[in-house]
Amino acid sequence: MLNQNNNSAHLKKNILVEIMKLQLSGKLLDEATIDEIEKIPETIIPDGSIPVRGSIEEDRKIARIRTVARLGHSVEDYDESKKLADYVREAYARESPTWPMLTMIQSACNACVKPKYFPTDACQACLARPCQENCPKKAITVTDRARIDPAKCINCGICAQNCPYHAIIKTVVPCEEACPVGAITKGADGRESIDYEKCIFCGKCMSNCPFGAMMDKSQLFDVVKHIMAGKEVVAMYAPAIGAQFRTKPGQLEEALRLAGFTKTWEVAIGADITADKEAAEFEERMAHGDKMMTTSCCPAYVRAVNIHVPELSGCISDTKSPMIYTAELAKQANPDCITVFIGPCLAKRREGFDTDIVDYVLSVEEINALFTAKGIDIAKVESKPDSVPTSYVPTVSGRNFAKTGGVAESVRVRLSDKSILRPSVINGLDKAGMKQLTTYGQINAGTIPSTPETPNLIEVMACEGGCIAGPLVIANPKLGNGLLTLYANAGSKPDENGRPIKCDINNVINEKR
């Protein structure tokens, strides 16, 4: 995944910030000022900028299309004759987010060349010439340096593996290389397209494309539309979001209130409910003789199994995700509220589409843009006494759902008999992770025999490192891991002696926040 600090990420955020400034000021509701949105491409790419696509004018055309995606529209049917103001009006008229969640900007796609190996200037034309000697197709000749005949090369990579100078490298198509399920393919023009029947919405294509051609369709415009209409809009923030900002307890909650949300729910509460229920389900399944059970909180993993490894689908826990349980609490407290999940994950948007109880799904990238537009500096936000709930505080293990191994550990501490547990963690659904899933599926189907060492509880995270490394985070995952530790231990309840603290739903619902 690209480092979060890159120009593509900055551009996406800056466009969203400019949209938010106009929307929050009321200018997009006023026909006299709505056309100010047409200035965004020039604001984002000012005169004198170094062009990426050959000219500033071309870059601004693409920025204009990005603005349409940031307004929540698909750009596959983008009409350049329409004004951005027209897209704003359509966004105001929209009653709910539209499918699909991803959109592809063809003009931004670099049409990267197909993967191939080629020698670099680091080649020393050495005496040993192991690249040439080991090439199965005799595609390599060496004069002043090695050269590969593309007509003979089969891209096996043996030359690169044998070069003592690492002088032979492989070029890749980043989005195709990152996709674990082969859902990204080239068209006749060399540009990429997404097969949504195969896609698991892990977001790896989006976070790995250096040109930002794959974009998520923002739902922030819709959420702010409801806030400005005076509706009760509640924020449900995932544990990973608590690890994105350097905050003290209550600061994030207060920042969300200042941003316009009427109430906040910590999704780690839902994580505790999920862990309680998954532990009970695991014990029940093992008592019935099941071979294994897998966790269910990662929707990208669940979709990957259901589509690509159906032999394992029966092993997925029936327990609902923390997002769903938290939304149920919010709706019980106020059936008319608008629920907004805030997380680092693209796949949660898919999960949001699949349930009526979650109205919108925002990324931390979007909520950070909202804070920026409103001038909210979280580090300077004053935490008020009623900012933090008092009737129920999540456990450390509930908050640690956001990192790899956290879900399995949350289940472990809740088991009455821990000796039955043989846990395993798949840390990231890359191509190797998918192969591991296939193996587990074959074990479950009986085509590969199980052994006493075969794991019986399998935690799967689509993102390496867990949710703190999701495709829409703003903090480096290593930093996020440290911040998660601080967040998880700040005012949370310990799982003393492995005994979970049960969630008193009535107290949670009645708590005023």
mmCIF file of N, CA and C in Angstrom, residues 107-167:
data_model
loop_
_atom_site.group_PDB
_atom_site.id
_atom_site.type_symbol
_atom_site.label_atom_id
_atom_site.label_comp_id
_atom_site.label_asym_id
_atom_site.label_seq_id
_atom_site.Cartn_x
_atom_site.Cartn_y
_atom_site.Cartn_z
ATOM 1 N N SER A 107 -9.727 8.447 -17.444
ATOM 2 C CA SER A 107 -8.736 9.419 -17.917
ATOM 3 C C SER A 107 -7.571 9.571 -16.944
ATOM 4 N N ALA A 108 -7.754 9.135 -15.691
ATOM 5 C CA ALA A 108 -6.658 9.201 -14.718
ATOM 6 C C ALA A 108 -5.792 7.953 -14.755
ATOM 7 N N CYS A 109 -6.337 6.858 -15.301
ATOM 8 C CA CYS A 109 -5.592 5.599 -15.361
ATOM 9 C C CYS A 109 -4.384 5.756 -16.277
ATOM 10 N N ASN A 110 -3.242 5.261 -15.836
ATOM 11 C CA ASN A 110 -2.005 5.409 -16.596
ATOM 12 C C ASN A 110 -1.844 4.348 -17.675
ATOM 13 N N ALA A 111 -2.784 3.387 -17.745
ATOM 14 C CA ALA A 111 -2.669 2.277 -18.691
ATOM 15 C C ALA A 111 -1.291 1.633 -18.587
ATOM 16 N N CYS A 112 -0.922 1.288 -17.357
ATOM 17 C CA CYS A 112 0.409 0.732 -17.084
ATOM 18 C C CYS A 112 0.687 -0.487 -17.958
ATOM 19 N N VAL A 113 1.925 -0.636 -18.367
ATOM 20 C CA VAL A 113 2.295 -1.778 -19.196
ATOM 21 C C VAL A 113 2.180 -3.051 -18.379
ATOM 22 N N LYS A 114 1.948 -4.147 -19.067
ATOM 23 C CA LYS A 114 1.819 -5.426 -18.395
ATOM 24 C C LYS A 114 3.110 -5.781 -17.664
ATOM 25 N N PRO A 115 3.025 -6.579 -16.590
ATOM 26 C CA PRO A 115 4.220 -6.931 -15.820
ATOM 27 C C PRO A 115 5.302 -7.558 -16.688
ATOM 28 N N LYS A 116 6.525 -7.165 -16.437
ATOM 29 C CA LYS A 116 7.646 -7.757 -17.159
ATOM 30 C C LYS A 116 8.921 -7.569 -16.350
ATOM 31 N N TYR A 117 9.923 -8.363 -16.703
ATOM 32 C CA TYR A 117 11.241 -8.251 -16.078
ATOM 33 C C TYR A 117 12.181 -7.533 -17.039
ATOM 34 N N PHE A 118 13.017 -6.668 -16.479
ATOM 35 C CA PHE A 118 14.031 -6.049 -17.330
ATOM 36 C C PHE A 118 15.261 -5.690 -16.513
ATOM 37 N N PRO A 119 16.444 -5.799 -17.151
ATOM 38 C CA PRO A 119 17.699 -5.483 -16.464
ATOM 39 C C PRO A 119 17.868 -3.967 -16.328
ATOM 40 N N THR A 120 18.433 -3.523 -15.238
ATOM 41 C CA THR A 120 18.701 -2.112 -15.000
ATOM 42 C C THR A 120 20.179 -1.823 -15.185
ATOM 43 N N ASP A 121 20.551 -0.548 -15.011
ATOM 44 C CA ASP A 121 21.951 -0.157 -15.143
ATOM 45 C C ASP A 121 22.825 -0.744 -14.044
ATOM 46 N N ALA A 122 22.204 -1.361 -13.045
ATOM 47 C CA ALA A 122 23.000 -1.992 -11.979
ATOM 48 C C ALA A 122 23.662 -3.277 -12.455
ATOM 49 N N CYS A 123 23.263 -3.790 -13.633
ATOM 50 C CA CYS A 123 23.865 -5.005 -14.177
ATOM 51 C C CYS A 123 25.366 -4.785 -14.410
ATOM 52 N N GLN A 124 26.177 -5.761 -13.983
ATOM 53 C CA GLN A 124 27.634 -5.669 -14.100
ATOM 54 C C GLN A 124 28.191 -6.512 -15.251
ATOM 55 N N ALA A 125 27.304 -7.164 -16.017
ATOM 56 C CA ALA A 125 27.753 -8.060 -17.090
ATOM 57 C C ALA A 125 28.808 -9.024 -16.569
ATOM 58 N N CYS A 126 28.493 -9.645 -15.449
ATOM 59 C CA CYS A 126 29.476 -10.446 -14.710
ATOM 60 C C CYS A 126 29.855 -11.725 -15.460
ATOM 61 N N LEU A 127 30.929 -12.335 -15.006
ATOM 62 C CA LEU A 127 31.408 -13.577 -15.607
ATOM 63 C C LEU A 127 30.426 -14.718 -15.376
ATOM 64 N N ALA A 128 29.858 -14.790 -14.179
ATOM 65 C CA ALA A 128 28.981 -15.911 -13.835
ATOM 66 C C ALA A 128 27.718 -15.944 -14.692
ATOM 67 N N ARG A 129 27.172 -14.794 -14.951
ATOM 68 C CA ARG A 129 25.958 -14.672 -15.768
ATOM 69 C C ARG A 129 24.880 -15.711 -15.420
ATOM 70 N N PRO A 130 24.510 -15.786 -14.143
ATOM 71 C CA PRO A 130 23.495 -16.783 -13.753
ATOM 72 C C PRO A 130 22.131 -16.505 -14.360
ATOM 73 N N CYS A 131 21.865 -15.247 -14.698
ATOM 74 C CA CYS A 131 20.580 -14.943 -15.343
ATOM 75 C C CYS A 131 20.488 -15.651 -16.682
ATOM 76 N N GLN A 132 21.560 -15.565 -17.447
ATOM 77 C CA GLN A 132 21.589 -16.172 -18.779
ATOM 78 C C GLN A 132 21.624 -17.695 -18.695
ATOM 79 N N GLU A 133 22.423 -18.225 -17.770
ATOM 80 C CA GLU A 133 22.605 -19.669 -17.673
ATOM 81 C C GLU A 133 21.335 -20.383 -17.188
ATOM 82 N N ASN A 134 20.538 -19.697 -16.386
ATOM 83 C CA ASN A 134 19.365 -20.355 -15.798
ATOM 84 C C ASN A 134 18.052 -20.016 -16.500
ATOM 85 N N CYS A 135 18.111 -19.161 -17.501
ATOM 86 C CA CYS A 135 16.869 -18.811 -18.213
ATOM 87 C C CYS A 135 16.355 -20.016 -18.996
ATOM 88 N N PRO A 136 15.147 -20.493 -18.719
ATOM 89 C CA PRO A 136 14.649 -21.705 -19.393
ATOM 90 C C PRO A 136 14.331 -21.500 -20.864
ATOM 91 N N LYS A 137 14.181 -20.250 -21.307
ATOM 92 C CA LYS A 137 13.823 -19.974 -22.691
ATOM 93 C C LYS A 137 14.962 -19.321 -23.477
ATOM 94 N N LYS A 138 16.139 -19.240 -22.841
ATOM 95 C CA LYS A 138 17.307 -18.632 -23.499
ATOM 96 C C LYS A 138 16.964 -17.251 -24.060
ATOM 97 N N ALA A 139 16.277 -16.473 -23.250
ATOM 98 C CA ALA A 139 15.812 -15.156 -23.683
ATOM 99 C C ALA A 139 16.808 -14.054 -23.358
ATOM 100 N N ILE A 140 17.930 -14.387 -22.693
ATOM 101 C CA ILE A 140 18.853 -13.356 -22.207
ATOM 102 C C ILE A 140 20.183 -13.426 -22.954
ATOM 103 N N THR A 141 20.613 -12.270 -23.420
ATOM 104 C CA THR A 141 21.959 -12.122 -23.975
ATOM 105 C C THR A 141 22.691 -11.075 -23.150
ATOM 106 N N VAL A 142 24.008 -11.183 -23.103
ATOM 107 C CA VAL A 142 24.807 -10.250 -22.301
ATOM 108 C C VAL A 142 25.925 -9.692 -23.157
ATOM 109 N N THR A 143 25.947 -8.369 -23.274
ATOM 110 C CA THR A 143 27.079 -7.681 -23.919
ATOM 111 C C THR A 143 27.676 -6.747 -22.868
ATOM 112 N N ASP A 144 27.381 -5.435 -22.997
ATOM 113 C CA ASP A 144 27.795 -4.513 -21.948
ATOM 114 C C ASP A 144 26.935 -4.661 -20.701
ATOM 115 N N ARG A 145 25.721 -5.250 -20.890
ATOM 116 C CA ARG A 145 24.838 -5.601 -19.784
ATOM 117 C C ARG A 145 23.800 -6.597 -20.300
ATOM 118 N N ALA A 146 23.053 -7.189 -19.401
ATOM 119 C CA ALA A 146 22.055 -8.178 -19.812
ATOM 120 C C ALA A 146 20.899 -7.521 -20.540
ATOM 121 N N ARG A 147 20.361 -8.238 -21.504
ATOM 122 C CA ARG A 147 19.171 -7.804 -22.212
ATOM 123 C C ARG A 147 18.228 -8.983 -22.385
ATOM 124 N N ILE A 148 16.916 -8.709 -22.270
ATOM 125 C CA ILE A 148 15.912 -9.769 -22.337
ATOM 126 C C ILE A 148 15.094 -9.610 -23.612
ATOM 127 N N ASP A 149 14.972 -10.685 -24.367
ATOM 128 C CA ASP A 149 14.154 -10.692 -25.580
ATOM 129 C C ASP A 149 12.693 -10.876 -25.162
ATOM 130 N N PRO A 150 11.845 -9.852 -25.312
ATOM 131 C CA PRO A 150 10.459 -9.961 -24.847
ATOM 132 C C PRO A 150 9.665 -11.020 -25.601
ATOM 133 N N ALA A 151 10.101 -11.357 -26.806
ATOM 134 C CA ALA A 151 9.381 -12.370 -27.584
ATOM 135 C C ALA A 151 9.584 -13.765 -27.004
ATOM 136 N N LYS A 152 10.692 -13.974 -26.288
ATOM 137 C CA LYS A 152 10.989 -15.277 -25.702
ATOM 138 C C LYS A 152 10.653 -15.358 -24.212
ATOM 139 N N CYS A 153 10.684 -14.224 -23.539
ATOM 140 C CA CYS A 153 10.509 -14.188 -22.087
ATOM 141 C C CYS A 153 9.111 -14.663 -21.687
ATOM 142 N N ILE A 154 9.044 -15.501 -20.646
ATOM 143 C CA ILE A 154 7.757 -15.985 -20.133
ATOM 144 C C ILE A 154 7.478 -15.425 -18.732
ATOM 145 N N ASN A 155 8.251 -14.421 -18.314
ATOM 146 C CA ASN A 155 8.046 -13.754 -17.019
ATOM 147 C C ASN A 155 8.082 -14.717 -15.838
ATOM 148 N N CYS A 156 8.980 -15.694 -15.907
ATOM 149 C CA CYS A 156 9.088 -16.662 -14.810
ATOM 150 C C CYS A 156 9.828 -16.076 -13.607
ATOM 151 N N GLY A 157 10.703 -15.079 -13.859
ATOM 152 C CA GLY A 157 11.414 -14.420 -12.763
ATOM 153 C C GLY A 157 12.668 -15.118 -12.301
ATOM 154 N N ILE A 158 13.067 -16.195 -12.965
ATOM 155 C CA ILE A 158 14.261 -16.928 -12.544
ATOM 156 C C ILE A 158 15.503 -16.056 -12.662
ATOM 157 N N CYS A 159 15.544 -15.205 -13.672
ATOM 158 C CA CYS A 159 16.704 -14.320 -13.849
ATOM 159 C C CYS A 159 16.857 -13.383 -12.656
ATOM 160 N N ALA A 160 15.749 -12.801 -12.221
ATOM 161 C CA ALA A 160 15.787 -11.880 -11.088
ATOM 162 C C ALA A 160 16.191 -12.599 -9.808
ATOM 163 N N GLN A 161 15.723 -13.840 -9.662
ATOM 164 C CA GLN A 161 16.057 -14.610 -8.467
ATOM 165 C C GLN A 161 17.538 -14.950 -8.399
ATOM 166 N N ASN A 162 18.197 -15.053 -9.563
ATOM 167 C CA ASN A 162 19.587 -15.488 -9.603
ATOM 168 C C ASN A 162 20.593 -14.352 -9.672
ATOM 169 N N CYS A 163 20.143 -13.120 -9.973
ATOM 170 C CA CYS A 163 21.089 -12.021 -10.122
ATOM 171 C C CYS A 163 21.683 -11.620 -8.770
ATOM 172 N N PRO A 164 23.006 -11.687 -8.617
ATOM 173 C CA PRO A 164 23.618 -11.352 -7.319
ATOM 174 C C PRO A 164 23.569 -9.859 -7.011
ATOM 175 N N TYR A 165 23.309 -9.028 -8.011
ATOM 176 C CA TYR A 165 23.252 -7.576 -7.821
ATOM 177 C C TYR A 165 21.811 -7.046 -7.710
ATOM 178 N N HIS A 166 20.841 -7.948 -7.807
ATOM 179 C CA HIS A 166 19.434 -7.531 -7.833
ATOM 180 C C HIS A 166 19.208 -6.487 -8.929
ATOM 181 N N ALA A 167 19.901 -6.700 -10.051
ATOM 182 C CA ALA A 167 19.866 -5.729 -11.142
ATOM 183 C C ALA A 167 18.685 -5.939 -12.075
#
